[in-house]
PDB file of C-alpha atoms in Angstrom:
ATOM      1  CA  MET A1278      32.442  -7.400  -5.164  1.00 47.00           C
ATOM      2  CA  SER A1279      31.909  -7.089  -1.746  1.00 52.00           C
ATOM      3  CA  SER A1280      28.206  -7.418  -1.907  1.00 60.00           C
ATOM      4  CA  LEU A1281      25.666  -9.846  -3.637  1.00 63.00           C
ATOM      5  CA  TYR A1282      24.267  -7.855  -7.066  1.00 64.00           C
ATOM      6  CA  PRO A1283      21.153  -8.054  -6.578  1.00 71.00           C
ATOM      7  CA  LEU A1284      20.415 -10.247 -10.710  1.00 77.00           C
ATOM      8  CA  TRP A1285      16.315 -11.150  -9.838  1.00 82.00           C
ATOM      9  CA  ILE A1286      15.566  -7.688 -10.274  1.00 83.00           C
ATOM     10  CA  GLU A1287      16.918  -7.111 -13.852  1.00 83.00           C
ATOM     11  CA  LYS A1288      15.030 -10.563 -14.370  1.00 86.00           C
ATOM     12  CA  LEU A1289      11.723  -9.591 -13.138  1.00 89.00           C
ATOM     13  CA  ILE A1290      12.076  -6.723 -14.620  1.00 88.00           C
ATOM     14  CA  PHE A1291      13.340  -8.100 -17.970  1.00 89.00           C
ATOM     15  CA  ILE A1292       9.752 -10.279 -17.732  1.00 92.00           C
ATOM     16  CA  ILE A1293       7.593  -7.636 -17.118  1.00 93.00           C
ATOM     17  CA  LEU A1294       9.052  -5.687 -20.349  1.00 91.00           C
ATOM     18  CA  SER A1295       8.107  -8.463 -22.245  1.00 92.00           C
ATOM     19  CA  ALA A1296       5.010  -9.064 -20.722  1.00 94.00           C
ATOM     20  CA  GLY A1297       4.181  -5.604 -21.678  1.00 92.00           C
ATOM     21  CA  ALA A1298       5.800  -5.102 -25.236  1.00 90.00           C
ATOM     22  CA  VAL A1299       3.714  -8.667 -25.948  1.00 91.00           C
ATOM     23  CA  TYR A1300       0.401  -5.946 -24.568  1.00 92.00           C
ATOM     24  CA  ALA A1301       1.911  -3.356 -26.686  1.00 91.00           C
ATOM     25  CA  GLY A1302       1.954  -5.515 -29.841  1.00 89.00           C
ATOM     26  CA  ILE A1303      -1.636  -6.654 -29.488  1.00 90.00           C
ATOM     27  CA  MET A1304      -2.591  -3.174 -28.716  1.00 91.00           C
ATOM     28  CA  LEU A1305      -0.559  -1.788 -31.909  1.00 89.00           C
ATOM     29  CA  GLY A1306      -2.520  -4.213 -34.039  1.00 87.00           C
ATOM     30  CA  ASP A1307      -5.296  -1.299 -33.797  1.00 89.00           C
ATOM     31  CA  HIS A1308      -3.156   1.567 -35.314  1.00 88.00           C
ATOM     32  CA  LEU A1309      -1.361   0.196 -37.121  1.00 85.00           C
ATOM     33  CA  SER A1310      -1.799  -2.975 -40.476  1.00 88.00           C
ATOM     34  CA  GLY A1311       0.396  -4.457 -42.858  1.00 90.00           C
ATOM     35  CA  ALA A1312       4.848  -3.802 -43.447  1.00 91.00           C
ATOM     36  CA  ALA A1313       4.370  -1.276 -40.740  1.00 89.00           C
ATOM     37  CA  LEU A1314       3.566  -3.354 -37.955  1.00 89.00           C
ATOM     38  CA  TRP A1315       5.087  -6.579 -38.477  1.00 90.00           C
ATOM     39  CA  ALA A1316       8.464  -4.427 -37.877  1.00 90.00           C
ATOM     40  CA  THR A1317       7.226  -2.791 -35.306  1.00 89.00           C
ATOM     41  CA  ARG A1318       6.524  -6.021 -33.333  1.00 88.00           C
ATOM     42  CA  ILE A1319       9.788  -7.936 -34.643  1.00 91.00           C
ATOM     43  CA  CYS A1320      11.870  -4.844 -34.563  1.00 92.00           C
ATOM     44  CA  ALA A1321      11.155  -2.033 -32.283  1.00 91.00           C
ATOM     45  CA  LEU A1322       9.770  -3.563 -29.757  1.00 92.00           C
ATOM     46  CA  PRO A1323      12.615  -6.250 -29.366  1.00 92.00           C
ATOM     47  CA  ILE A1324      15.337  -3.319 -29.551  1.00 94.00           C
ATOM     48  CA  VAL A1325      13.240  -0.973 -26.932  1.00 92.00           C
ATOM     49  CA  ILE A1326      12.988  -3.732 -24.106  1.00 92.00           C
ATOM     50  CA  LEU A1327      16.832  -4.018 -24.667  1.00 92.00           C
ATOM     51  CA  VAL A1328      17.723  -0.615 -24.730  1.00 94.00           C
ATOM     52  CA  ILE A1329      14.970  -0.461 -21.322  1.00 92.00           C
ATOM     53  CA  THR A1330      16.628  -3.160 -19.489  1.00 91.00           C
ATOM     54  CA  GLU A1331      19.874  -2.090 -20.559  1.00 91.00           C
ATOM     55  CA  GLY A1332      19.501   1.028 -18.896  1.00 92.00           C
ATOM     56  CA  ILE A1333      18.099   0.003 -15.527  1.00 89.00           C
ATOM     57  CA  GLY A1334      20.795  -2.993 -14.656  1.00 86.00           C
ATOM     58  CA  ARG A1335      23.876  -0.700 -15.662  1.00 89.00           C
ATOM     59  CA  MET A1336      21.690   1.747 -12.390  1.00 88.00           C
ATOM     60  CA  ILE A1337      21.345  -1.099 -10.277  1.00 82.00           C
ATOM     61  CA  GLN A1338      25.021  -1.467 -11.403  1.00 82.00           C
ATOM     62  CA  SER A1339      26.287   1.305 -10.029  1.00 84.00           C
ATOM     63  CA  LYS A1340      23.938   1.354  -6.867  1.00 81.00           C
ATOM     64  CA  TYR A1341      25.261  -2.211  -5.753  1.00 74.00           C
ATOM     65  CA  VAL A1342      28.073  -2.835  -7.061  1.00 71.00           C
ATOM     66  CA  LYS A1343      31.321  -0.525  -5.492  1.00 64.00           C
TER      67      LYS A1343
END
């Protein structure tokens, strides 16, 4: 690698997305209930965070790592 890979950007994005998912999980309590709410909080939100973080990480890698 010729340049340093900015890992802190990816970590910062992960923290922001995690906070957003917690907020979204709280807001979903107004619209969902029971098993659908728990499935969304436990399964869907973490998967969404993982997919978005991975995509952003790959974009950062393609730009900074030649």
